[in-house]
């Protein structure tokens, strides 16, 4: 594929020089971040308010780091100006798009559009393995020796790939330069949210996950910064002088929003960035991407009939809006795969703990975990229903169901006769839990919808997620009220 990357560090455009005192100041704040993010948790799990306070402390330190690093900037490119170079690179590397063109969609960034009528099942994109950035190319890059021995990079291939992307982006002689220059310069992931925007998630389970995500990335940044600044080996790496929190956040977001898995010899999949294919935006439908083992290329088919001038989309998979929001940076308001997570668990102090855990295990359900409410006429998922039934059982009910193993799977079905006592407790428990979750939001659906036109793109995305969550809860509460009434 054109110029090959090798194990030697390549030249890169020099970033701004950091004065020794500024470098010392950055390192001191980085040490503070690392200390907070790696402290051993106490015997009692931190409360939501404690986690939020710690997030604010970490954000304050990261903001200070960004100010100190403000003059260390990644090379910037205008996507529109880089388009022709990218298209030429696609051709040089045998990446074929049939009946498709790249275009600016507006709010959704660049995407793919049909230049002719396309039939469902028609092959439209093929990308050879040699053109992809993968775990393998990361191991063959100048970061390869570091990746091979670092414990985090050994177990987190997404982070290894993020460093690889950043390392190639600042390597002006990288074979992937035309592709990397055409990537977005920023993303709508929660890693870019301010505390005010993060606070808009109050009531949503996504808030806890977003806070954890920011903490994890801050910890990783501090960890890699310390290594890159102290390792003699790293002095010749182009990534070293460009490694800032802004740069790392960009690289991680690139992987989060664009990664896919491809097969490799031996049956193990590896993570990859697939140029051109990753230009396609999401639309609910069917999987239409495959890998040709003989030709060693990723191939994509049309998931539906498309007319000339219409956007070409692919299906990202069965994901809730919370997942799309946290990992892809958007919300699909018409998502039939949406769900809302409820955390439940059997207390170790429950006198029937062992009996309940044993019955849950027979259904492959955890004794503590996340269960789902789903859209539609029957919003209680089978796992949530079975867990709650077992959670609400008395000793006699548990003995009855454990003694009748052939019928235990019936607990997953709504029409299962569990007896009046368990049934009434189940519906009442779920109704109370759903009502409490609804009350945790400071605003209503109507208020959220009314606010949409006045908000920024990030804030609109947050409100759309909240509207979807509250709609699921409202429908579930109405459904459970009807079950209690019976």
GROMACS .gro file of C-alpha atoms in nm:
model
  486
    1UNK     CA    1   0.000   0.000   0.000
    2UNK     CA    2   0.214   0.290  -0.112
    3UNK     CA    3   0.479   0.383   0.142
    4UNK     CA    4   0.520   0.125   0.414
    5UNK     CA    5   0.557   0.204   0.781
    6UNK     CA    6   0.847   0.030   0.951
    7UNK     CA    7   0.995  -0.010   1.295
    8UNK     CA    8   1.207   0.304   1.269
    9UNK     CA    9   1.067   0.634   1.387
   10UNK     CA   10   0.991   0.871   1.100
   11UNK     CA   11   1.027   1.245   1.086
   12UNK     CA   12   0.734   1.461   1.188
   13UNK     CA   13   0.662   1.831   1.181
   14UNK     CA   14   0.807   1.970   1.503
   15UNK     CA   15   0.556   2.083   1.767
   16UNK     CA   16   0.605   2.394   1.977
   17UNK     CA   17   0.892   2.365   2.222
   18UNK     CA   18   0.790   2.338   2.586
   19UNK     CA   19   1.001   2.535   2.832
   20UNK     CA   20   1.157   2.327   3.111
   21UNK     CA   21   0.951   2.504   3.379
   22UNK     CA   22   0.627   2.445   3.185
   23UNK     CA   23   0.719   2.079   3.139
   24UNK     CA   24   0.783   2.052   3.512
   25UNK     CA   25   0.445   2.214   3.582
   26UNK     CA   26   0.267   1.973   3.346
   27UNK     CA   27   0.441   1.674   3.503
   28UNK     CA   28   0.342   1.786   3.852
   29UNK     CA   29  -0.027   1.811   3.759
   30UNK     CA   30  -0.008   1.480   3.571
   31UNK     CA   31   0.120   1.319   3.891
   32UNK     CA   32  -0.183   1.458   4.077
   33UNK     CA   33  -0.419   1.312   3.815
   34UNK     CA   34  -0.248   0.974   3.833
   35UNK     CA   35  -0.267   0.972   4.213
   36UNK     CA   36  -0.640   1.045   4.220
   37UNK     CA   37  -0.723   0.800   3.941
   38UNK     CA   38  -0.526   0.510   4.087
   39UNK     CA   39  -0.613   0.535   4.455
   40UNK     CA   40  -0.735   0.212   4.610
   41UNK     CA   41  -1.114   0.218   4.665
   42UNK     CA   42  -1.244   0.185   5.019
   43UNK     CA   43  -1.435  -0.107   5.162
   44UNK     CA   44  -1.761   0.079   5.097
   45UNK     CA   45  -1.833   0.171   4.733
   46UNK     CA   46  -1.823   0.544   4.664
   47UNK     CA   47  -2.159   0.718   4.648
   48UNK     CA   48  -2.279   0.897   4.336
   49UNK     CA   49  -2.206   1.234   4.498
   50UNK     CA   50  -1.852   1.124   4.591
   51UNK     CA   51  -1.785   1.002   4.235
   52UNK     CA   52  -1.916   1.332   4.096
   53UNK     CA   53  -1.696   1.534   4.332
   54UNK     CA   54  -1.394   1.329   4.227
   55UNK     CA   55  -1.482   1.377   3.859
   56UNK     CA   56  -1.486   1.753   3.913
   57UNK     CA   57  -1.142   1.733   4.077
   58UNK     CA   58  -1.004   1.530   3.786
   59UNK     CA   59  -1.164   1.762   3.528
   60UNK     CA   60  -1.015   2.067   3.703
   61UNK     CA   61  -0.668   1.913   3.684
   62UNK     CA   62  -0.713   1.805   3.321
   63UNK     CA   63  -0.831   2.155   3.234
   64UNK     CA   64  -0.516   2.292   3.396
   65UNK     CA   65  -0.306   2.047   3.194
   66UNK     CA   66  -0.480   2.151   2.871
   67UNK     CA   67  -0.399   2.515   2.948
   68UNK     CA   68  -0.033   2.429   3.006
   69UNK     CA   69  -0.028   2.222   2.686
   70UNK     CA   70  -0.219   2.476   2.475
   71UNK     CA   71   0.076   2.553   2.246
   72UNK     CA   72   0.143   2.185   2.168
   73UNK     CA   73  -0.096   2.135   1.881
   74UNK     CA   74  -0.151   1.846   1.645
   75UNK     CA   75  -0.124   1.935   1.275
   76UNK     CA   76  -0.468   2.053   1.163
   77UNK     CA   77  -0.627   1.983   0.826
   78UNK     CA   78  -0.956   2.091   0.669
   79UNK     CA   79  -1.144   1.779   0.563
   80UNK     CA   80  -1.280   1.946   0.251
   81UNK     CA   81  -0.927   2.035   0.142
   82UNK     CA   82  -0.804   1.680   0.205
   83UNK     CA   83  -1.082   1.502   0.013
   84UNK     CA   84  -0.910   1.474  -0.325
   85UNK     CA   85  -0.588   1.349  -0.167
   86UNK     CA   86  -0.789   1.090   0.026
   87UNK     CA   87  -0.972   0.975  -0.288
   88UNK     CA   88  -0.640   0.934  -0.470
   89UNK     CA   89  -0.506   0.735  -0.176
   90UNK     CA   90  -0.808   0.504  -0.187
   91UNK     CA   91  -0.739   0.431  -0.552
   92UNK     CA   92  -0.366   0.375  -0.496
   93UNK     CA   93  -0.443   0.123  -0.223
   94UNK     CA   94  -0.707  -0.071  -0.418
   95UNK     CA   95  -0.995   0.044  -0.200
   96UNK     CA   96  -1.300   0.026  -0.423
   97UNK     CA   97  -1.631   0.206  -0.378
   98UNK     CA   98  -1.887   0.115  -0.644
   99UNK     CA   99  -2.171   0.358  -0.703
  100UNK     CA  100  -2.078   0.567  -0.399
  101UNK     CA  101  -1.928   0.908  -0.332
  102UNK     CA  102  -1.814   1.089  -0.019
  103UNK     CA  103  -2.019   1.397   0.067
  104UNK     CA  104  -2.080   1.640   0.351
  105UNK     CA  105  -2.406   1.546   0.524
  106UNK     CA  106  -2.411   1.856   0.742
  107UNK     CA  107  -2.465   1.789   1.113
  108UNK     CA  108  -2.358   1.424   1.079
  109UNK     CA  109  -2.027   1.516   0.915
  110UNK     CA  110  -1.906   1.340   0.602
  111UNK     CA  111  -2.083   1.027   0.482
  112UNK     CA  112  -2.144   0.815   0.174
  113UNK     CA  113  -2.406   0.881  -0.096
  114UNK     CA  114  -2.524   0.667  -0.387
  115UNK     CA  115  -2.432   0.798  -0.732
  116UNK     CA  116  -2.657   0.537  -0.896
  117UNK     CA  117  -2.941   0.308  -0.796
  118UNK     CA  118  -2.808   0.027  -0.576
  119UNK     CA  119  -2.981  -0.305  -0.512
  120UNK     CA  120  -2.995  -0.475  -0.174
  121UNK     CA  121  -2.709  -0.725  -0.145
  122UNK     CA  122  -2.495  -0.550  -0.407
  123UNK     CA  123  -2.124  -0.528  -0.317
  124UNK     CA  124  -2.032  -0.163  -0.288
  125UNK     CA  125  -1.712  -0.140  -0.081
  126UNK     CA  126  -1.400  -0.356  -0.068
  127UNK     CA  127  -1.098  -0.270   0.146
  128UNK     CA  128  -0.781  -0.483   0.144
  129UNK     CA  129  -0.628  -0.572   0.478
  130UNK     CA  130  -0.305  -0.403   0.369
  131UNK     CA  131  -0.480  -0.063   0.376
  132UNK     CA  132  -0.614  -0.096   0.730
  133UNK     CA  133  -0.466   0.018   1.058
  134UNK     CA  134  -0.477  -0.290   1.280
  135UNK     CA  135  -0.332  -0.442   1.594
  136UNK     CA  136  -0.077  -0.609   1.368
  137UNK     CA  137   0.035  -0.286   1.202
  138UNK     CA  138   0.061  -0.132   1.549
  139UNK     CA  139   0.299  -0.409   1.655
  140UNK     CA  140   0.507  -0.350   1.341
  141UNK     CA  141   0.527   0.026   1.394
  142UNK     CA  142   0.793   0.218   1.585
  143UNK     CA  143   0.572   0.167   1.894
  144UNK     CA  144   0.586  -0.211   1.852
  145UNK     CA  145   0.844  -0.283   2.121
  146UNK     CA  146   0.651  -0.067   2.368
  147UNK     CA  147   0.321  -0.238   2.284
  148UNK     CA  148   0.477  -0.583   2.320
  149UNK     CA  149   0.586  -0.528   2.680
  150UNK     CA  150   0.339  -0.280   2.829
  151UNK     CA  151   0.074  -0.460   3.042
  152UNK     CA  152  -0.206  -0.217   2.956
  153UNK     CA  153  -0.142  -0.232   2.582
  154UNK     CA  154  -0.115  -0.609   2.597
  155UNK     CA  155  -0.468  -0.638   2.735
  156UNK     CA  156  -0.638  -0.335   2.578
  157UNK     CA  157  -0.603  -0.355   2.202
  158UNK     CA  158  -0.822  -0.048   2.156
  159UNK     CA  159  -0.572   0.164   2.348
  160UNK     CA  160  -0.279   0.017   2.154
  161UNK     CA  161  -0.459   0.107   1.832
  162UNK     CA  162  -0.531   0.459   1.960
  163UNK     CA  163  -0.161   0.518   2.027
  164UNK     CA  164  -0.081   0.370   1.686
  165UNK     CA  165  -0.323   0.612   1.516
  166UNK     CA  166  -0.176   0.908   1.701
  167UNK     CA  167   0.177   0.789   1.628
  168UNK     CA  168   0.104   0.764   1.254
  169UNK     CA  169  -0.087   1.093   1.247
  170UNK     CA  170   0.220   1.288   1.362
  171UNK     CA  171   0.452   1.086   1.137
  172UNK     CA  172   0.453   1.293   0.817
  173UNK     CA  173   0.592   1.000   0.616
  174UNK     CA  174   0.328   0.754   0.734
  175UNK     CA  175   0.163   0.553   0.457
  176UNK     CA  176  -0.176   0.637   0.612
  177UNK     CA  177  -0.134   1.016   0.611
  178UNK     CA  178  -0.406   1.092   0.348
  179UNK     CA  179  -0.655   0.879   0.545
  180UNK     CA  180  -0.563   1.017   0.886
  181UNK     CA  181  -0.575   1.378   0.763
  182UNK     CA  182  -0.933   1.321   0.647
  183UNK     CA  183  -1.050   1.204   0.990
  184UNK     CA  184  -1.260   1.445   1.199
  185UNK     CA  185  -1.054   1.682   1.415
  186UNK     CA  186  -1.299   1.645   1.705
  187UNK     CA  187  -1.582   1.415   1.812
  188UNK     CA  188  -1.910   1.428   2.002
  189UNK     CA  189  -1.812   1.164   2.259
  190UNK     CA  190  -1.862   1.240   2.628
  191UNK     CA  191  -1.484   1.282   2.662
  192UNK     CA  192  -1.537   1.632   2.518
  193UNK     CA  193  -1.818   1.729   2.757
  194UNK     CA  194  -1.783   2.010   3.009
  195UNK     CA  195  -1.900   1.948   3.368
  196UNK     CA  196  -2.210   2.154   3.290
  197UNK     CA  197  -2.295   1.928   2.996
  198UNK     CA  198  -2.212   1.617   3.197
  199UNK     CA  199  -2.443   1.743   3.472
  200UNK     CA  200  -2.732   1.748   3.225
  201UNK     CA  201  -2.720   1.367   3.243
  202UNK     CA  202  -2.842   1.368   3.604
  203UNK     CA  203  -3.084   1.079   3.653
  204UNK     CA  204  -2.945   0.879   3.361
  205UNK     CA  205  -2.731   0.569   3.414
  206UNK     CA  206  -2.518   0.711   3.132
  207UNK     CA  207  -2.385   0.973   3.377
  208UNK     CA  208  -2.207   0.712   3.587
  209UNK     CA  209  -2.061   0.547   3.277
  210UNK     CA  210  -1.952   0.878   3.124
  211UNK     CA  211  -1.779   0.981   3.447
  212UNK     CA  212  -1.598   0.645   3.462
  213UNK     CA  213  -1.497   0.681   3.099
  214UNK     CA  214  -1.347   1.025   3.157
  215UNK     CA  215  -1.164   0.902   3.466
  216UNK     CA  216  -1.023   0.603   3.276
  217UNK     CA  217  -0.896   0.817   2.989
  218UNK     CA  218  -0.745   1.069   3.231
  219UNK     CA  219  -0.567   0.783   3.411
  220UNK     CA  220  -0.439   0.636   3.085
  221UNK     CA  221  -0.319   0.976   2.966
  222UNK     CA  222  -0.126   1.029   3.289
  223UNK     CA  223   0.019   0.678   3.272
  224UNK     CA  224   0.143   0.711   2.913
  225UNK     CA  225   0.262   1.070   2.961
  226UNK     CA  226   0.491   0.961   3.244
  227UNK     CA  227   0.633   0.678   3.034
  228UNK     CA  228   0.685   0.889   2.721
  229UNK     CA  229   0.859   1.166   2.914
  230UNK     CA  230   1.085   0.935   3.117
  231UNK     CA  231   1.176   0.655   2.875
  232UNK     CA  232   1.506   0.704   2.686
  233UNK     CA  233   1.366   0.488   2.406
  234UNK     CA  234   1.075   0.730   2.354
  235UNK     CA  235   1.299   1.029   2.280
  236UNK     CA  236   1.308   0.942   1.909
  237UNK     CA  237   0.935   0.870   1.877
  238UNK     CA  238   0.731   1.135   1.690
  239UNK     CA  239   0.442   1.077   1.930
  240UNK     CA  240   0.641   1.188   2.235
  241UNK     CA  241   0.643   1.564   2.183
  242UNK     CA  242   0.284   1.567   2.058
  243UNK     CA  243   0.138   1.361   2.341
  244UNK     CA  244  -0.113   1.587   2.513
  245UNK     CA  245  -0.448   1.518   2.673
  246UNK     CA  246  -0.621   1.677   2.371
  247UNK     CA  247  -0.427   1.451   2.133
  248UNK     CA  248  -0.495   1.138   2.337
  249UNK     CA  249  -0.865   1.221   2.371
  250UNK     CA  250  -0.884   1.262   1.993
  251UNK     CA  251  -0.708   0.931   1.925
  252UNK     CA  252  -0.924   0.737   2.172
  253UNK     CA  253  -1.242   0.892   2.029
  254UNK     CA  254  -1.128   0.800   1.678
  255UNK     CA  255  -1.103   0.434   1.780
  256UNK     CA  256  -1.424   0.438   1.985
  257UNK     CA  257  -1.633   0.573   1.699
  258UNK     CA  258  -1.474   0.396   1.399
  259UNK     CA  259  -1.332   0.060   1.509
  260UNK     CA  260  -1.438  -0.278   1.377
  261UNK     CA  261  -1.313  -0.633   1.425
  262UNK     CA  262  -1.169  -0.843   1.145
  263UNK     CA  263  -1.062  -1.210   1.150
  264UNK     CA  264  -0.700  -1.319   1.146
  265UNK     CA  265  -0.534  -1.654   1.101
  266UNK     CA  266  -0.584  -1.877   1.402
  267UNK     CA  267  -0.945  -1.774   1.456
  268UNK     CA  268  -0.879  -1.469   1.677
  269UNK     CA  269  -1.025  -1.137   1.568
  270UNK     CA  270  -0.825  -0.816   1.574
  271UNK     CA  271  -0.937  -0.457   1.600
  272UNK     CA  272  -0.899  -0.239   1.292
  273UNK     CA  273  -0.978   0.092   1.127
  274UNK     CA  274  -1.120   0.030   0.779
  275UNK     CA  275  -1.077   0.334   0.551
  276UNK     CA  276  -1.378   0.432   0.333
  277UNK     CA  277  -1.605   0.177   0.504
  278UNK     CA  278  -1.586   0.385   0.822
  279UNK     CA  279  -1.735   0.680   0.633
  280UNK     CA  280  -2.078   0.514   0.638
  281UNK     CA  281  -2.321   0.643   0.899
  282UNK     CA  282  -2.558   0.421   1.096
  283UNK     CA  283  -2.913   0.323   1.011
  284UNK     CA  284  -3.106   0.038   1.165
  285UNK     CA  285  -3.130  -0.264   0.940
  286UNK     CA  286  -2.918  -0.573   0.893
  287UNK     CA  287  -2.549  -0.659   0.909
  288UNK     CA  288  -2.399  -0.617   0.564
  289UNK     CA  289  -2.022  -0.634   0.621
  290UNK     CA  290  -1.808  -0.946   0.583
  291UNK     CA  291  -1.445  -1.047   0.541
  292UNK     CA  292  -1.312  -1.241   0.242
  293UNK     CA  293  -1.042  -1.474   0.379
  294UNK     CA  294  -0.914  -1.566   0.034
  295UNK     CA  295  -0.873  -1.211  -0.093
  296UNK     CA  296  -0.793  -1.078   0.256
  297UNK     CA  297  -1.030  -0.787   0.229
  298UNK     CA  298  -1.331  -0.644   0.405
  299UNK     CA  299  -1.640  -0.628   0.186
  300UNK     CA  300  -1.961  -0.437   0.240
  301UNK     CA  301  -2.298  -0.496   0.074
  302UNK     CA  302  -2.601  -0.270   0.053
  303UNK     CA  303  -2.839  -0.354   0.337
  304UNK     CA  304  -3.136  -0.225   0.134
  305UNK     CA  305  -3.228  -0.079  -0.204
  306UNK     CA  306  -3.091   0.274  -0.242
  307UNK     CA  307  -3.174   0.532  -0.504
  308UNK     CA  308  -2.918   0.762  -0.660
  309UNK     CA  309  -2.871   1.066  -0.439
  310UNK     CA  310  -2.968   0.888  -0.117
  311UNK     CA  311  -2.728   0.835   0.172
  312UNK     CA  312  -2.563   0.493   0.196
  313UNK     CA  313  -2.569   0.361   0.552
  314UNK     CA  314  -2.468   0.050   0.741
  315UNK     CA  315  -2.605  -0.113   1.054
  316UNK     CA  316  -2.368  -0.074   1.351
  317UNK     CA  317  -2.536  -0.357   1.541
  318UNK     CA  318  -2.784  -0.415   1.820
  319UNK     CA  319  -2.697  -0.133   2.056
  320UNK     CA  320  -2.895   0.075   2.301
  321UNK     CA  321  -2.898   0.451   2.271
  322UNK     CA  322  -2.687   0.467   2.586
  323UNK     CA  323  -2.419   0.257   2.411
  324UNK     CA  324  -2.438   0.468   2.095
  325UNK     CA  325  -2.420   0.785   2.303
  326UNK     CA  326  -2.119   0.673   2.510
  327UNK     CA  327  -1.917   0.501   2.238
  328UNK     CA  328  -2.027   0.652   1.905
  329UNK     CA  329  -2.132   1.003   1.996
  330UNK     CA  330  -2.491   1.005   1.868
  331UNK     CA  331  -2.844   0.897   1.959
  332UNK     CA  332  -3.083   0.714   1.723
  333UNK     CA  333  -3.429   0.833   1.822
  334UNK     CA  334  -3.597   0.554   1.621
  335UNK     CA  335  -3.387   0.276   1.775
  336UNK     CA  336  -3.594  -0.041   1.818
  337UNK     CA  337  -3.294  -0.199   1.995
  338UNK     CA  338  -3.298   0.065   2.265
  339UNK     CA  339  -3.307  -0.036   2.630
  340UNK     CA  340  -3.269   0.115   2.974
  341UNK     CA  341  -3.046  -0.054   3.229
  342UNK     CA  342  -3.159  -0.124   3.585
  343UNK     CA  343  -2.901  -0.237   3.840
  344UNK     CA  344  -3.031  -0.503   4.078
  345UNK     CA  345  -2.874  -0.752   4.315
  346UNK     CA  346  -2.950  -1.006   4.586
  347UNK     CA  347  -2.813  -0.877   4.916
  348UNK     CA  348  -2.562  -1.101   5.089
  349UNK     CA  349  -2.761  -1.032   5.405
  350UNK     CA  350  -3.075  -1.183   5.253
  351UNK     CA  351  -3.154  -1.497   5.460
  352UNK     CA  352  -3.248  -1.672   5.134
  353UNK     CA  353  -2.939  -1.548   4.948
  354UNK     CA  354  -2.795  -1.891   4.865
  355UNK     CA  355  -3.126  -2.035   4.748
  356UNK     CA  356  -3.196  -1.734   4.525
  357UNK     CA  357  -2.846  -1.736   4.378
  358UNK     CA  358  -2.873  -2.108   4.301
  359UNK     CA  359  -3.203  -2.061   4.116
  360UNK     CA  360  -3.068  -1.760   3.927
  361UNK     CA  361  -2.761  -1.963   3.826
  362UNK     CA  362  -2.983  -2.233   3.678
  363UNK     CA  363  -3.109  -1.963   3.438
  364UNK     CA  364  -2.758  -1.826   3.375
  365UNK     CA  365  -2.859  -1.502   3.547
  366UNK     CA  366  -2.622  -1.313   3.778
  367UNK     CA  367  -2.701  -1.253   4.143
  368UNK     CA  368  -2.605  -0.890   4.090
  369UNK     CA  369  -2.598  -0.707   3.760
  370UNK     CA  370  -2.770  -0.498   3.498
  371UNK     CA  371  -3.112  -0.587   3.360
  372UNK     CA  372  -3.309  -0.419   3.086
  373UNK     CA  373  -3.633  -0.235   3.028
  374UNK     CA  374  -3.712  -0.228   2.657
  375UNK     CA  375  -3.942  -0.029   2.426
  376UNK     CA  376  -4.274  -0.175   2.320
  377UNK     CA  377  -4.590  -0.328   2.461
  378UNK     CA  378  -4.397  -0.558   2.696
  379UNK     CA  379  -4.120  -0.342   2.842
  380UNK     CA  380  -3.992  -0.587   3.104
  381UNK     CA  381  -3.719  -0.800   2.945
  382UNK     CA  382  -3.718  -1.172   3.017
  383UNK     CA  383  -3.402  -1.149   3.227
  384UNK     CA  384  -3.538  -0.863   3.438
  385UNK     CA  385  -3.868  -1.044   3.487
  386UNK     CA  386  -3.709  -1.374   3.595
  387UNK     CA  387  -3.461  -1.201   3.826
  388UNK     CA  388  -3.733  -1.000   3.998
  389UNK     CA  389  -3.957  -1.304   4.039
  390UNK     CA  390  -3.676  -1.498   4.208
  391UNK     CA  391  -3.577  -1.191   4.411
  392UNK     CA  392  -3.934  -1.173   4.546
  393UNK     CA  393  -3.978  -1.545   4.624
  394UNK     CA  394  -4.022  -1.682   4.975
  395UNK     CA  395  -3.867  -2.009   5.094
  396UNK     CA  396  -4.158  -2.227   4.978
  397UNK     CA  397  -4.158  -2.076   4.628
  398UNK     CA  398  -3.783  -2.121   4.594
  399UNK     CA  399  -3.802  -2.486   4.699
  400UNK     CA  400  -4.087  -2.550   4.455
  401UNK     CA  401  -3.905  -2.403   4.156
  402UNK     CA  402  -3.569  -2.558   4.244
  403UNK     CA  403  -3.736  -2.896   4.273
  404UNK     CA  404  -3.894  -2.865   3.929
  405UNK     CA  405  -3.586  -2.800   3.716
  406UNK     CA  406  -3.758  -2.886   3.389
  407UNK     CA  407  -3.989  -2.585   3.422
  408UNK     CA  408  -3.748  -2.329   3.563
  409UNK     CA  409  -3.708  -2.159   3.223
  410UNK     CA  410  -4.079  -2.074   3.238
  411UNK     CA  411  -3.981  -1.797   3.479
  412UNK     CA  412  -3.847  -1.607   3.179
  413UNK     CA  413  -4.195  -1.586   3.027
  414UNK     CA  414  -4.461  -1.337   3.124
  415UNK     CA  415  -4.746  -1.589   3.119
  416UNK     CA  416  -4.573  -1.817   3.372
  417UNK     CA  417  -4.789  -1.891   3.678
  418UNK     CA  418  -4.570  -1.806   3.976
  419UNK     CA  419  -4.857  -1.774   4.221
  420UNK     CA  420  -5.040  -1.466   4.341
  421UNK     CA  421  -4.792  -1.382   4.619
  422UNK     CA  422  -4.483  -1.373   4.396
  423UNK     CA  423  -4.668  -1.215   4.105
  424UNK     CA  424  -4.803  -0.927   4.313
  425UNK     CA  425  -4.466  -0.864   4.478
  426UNK     CA  426  -4.290  -0.872   4.140
  427UNK     CA  427  -4.511  -0.613   3.973
  428UNK     CA  428  -4.516  -0.391   4.283
  429UNK     CA  429  -4.136  -0.403   4.320
  430UNK     CA  430  -4.077  -0.318   3.954
  431UNK     CA  431  -4.336  -0.040   3.960
  432UNK     CA  432  -4.172   0.121   4.262
  433UNK     CA  433  -3.825   0.087   4.110
  434UNK     CA  434  -3.933   0.241   3.778
  435UNK     CA  435  -4.111   0.526   3.956
  436UNK     CA  436  -3.797   0.604   4.157
  437UNK     CA  437  -3.584   0.605   3.842
  438UNK     CA  438  -3.829   0.845   3.675
  439UNK     CA  439  -3.821   1.079   3.973
  440UNK     CA  440  -3.440   1.101   3.958
  441UNK     CA  441  -3.456   1.318   3.644
  442UNK     CA  442  -3.483   1.692   3.720
  443UNK     CA  443  -3.678   1.767   3.400
  444UNK     CA  444  -3.976   1.620   3.215
  445UNK     CA  445  -3.993   1.494   2.858
  446UNK     CA  446  -4.201   1.798   2.765
  447UNK     CA  447  -3.941   2.035   2.910
  448UNK     CA  448  -3.662   1.850   2.730
  449UNK     CA  449  -3.840   1.873   2.394
  450UNK     CA  450  -3.914   2.242   2.442
  451UNK     CA  451  -3.546   2.312   2.517
  452UNK     CA  452  -3.406   2.135   2.208
  453UNK     CA  453  -3.408   2.434   1.965
  454UNK     CA  454  -3.206   2.648   2.208
  455UNK     CA  455  -2.926   2.400   2.273
  456UNK     CA  456  -2.585   2.322   2.122
  457UNK     CA  457  -2.530   1.999   1.928
  458UNK     CA  458  -2.381   1.824   2.232
  459UNK     CA  459  -2.667   1.937   2.453
  460UNK     CA  460  -2.929   1.835   2.197
  461UNK     CA  461  -2.776   1.487   2.189
  462UNK     CA  462  -2.796   1.468   2.569
  463UNK     CA  463  -3.161   1.574   2.568
  464UNK     CA  464  -3.246   1.321   2.296
  465UNK     CA  465  -3.097   1.045   2.509
  466UNK     CA  466  -3.293   1.161   2.813
  467UNK     CA  467  -3.616   1.176   2.612
  468UNK     CA  468  -3.563   0.817   2.494
  469UNK     CA  469  -3.490   0.698   2.849
  470UNK     CA  470  -3.786   0.878   3.002
  471UNK     CA  471  -4.017   0.745   2.732
  472UNK     CA  472  -3.913   0.387   2.813
  473UNK     CA  473  -3.969   0.453   3.184
  474UNK     CA  474  -4.306   0.620   3.126
  475UNK     CA  475  -4.429   0.332   2.911
  476UNK     CA  476  -4.297   0.080   3.165
  477UNK     CA  477  -4.467   0.260   3.452
  478UNK     CA  478  -4.800   0.261   3.267
  479UNK     CA  479  -4.762  -0.108   3.183
  480UNK     CA  480  -4.674  -0.205   3.541
  481UNK     CA  481  -4.965   0.001   3.674
  482UNK     CA  482  -5.197  -0.203   3.453
  483UNK     CA  483  -5.046  -0.528   3.583
  484UNK     CA  484  -5.093  -0.420   3.944
  485UNK     CA  485  -5.455  -0.324   3.870
  486UNK     CA  486  -5.524  -0.684   3.764
   0.00000   0.00000   0.00000
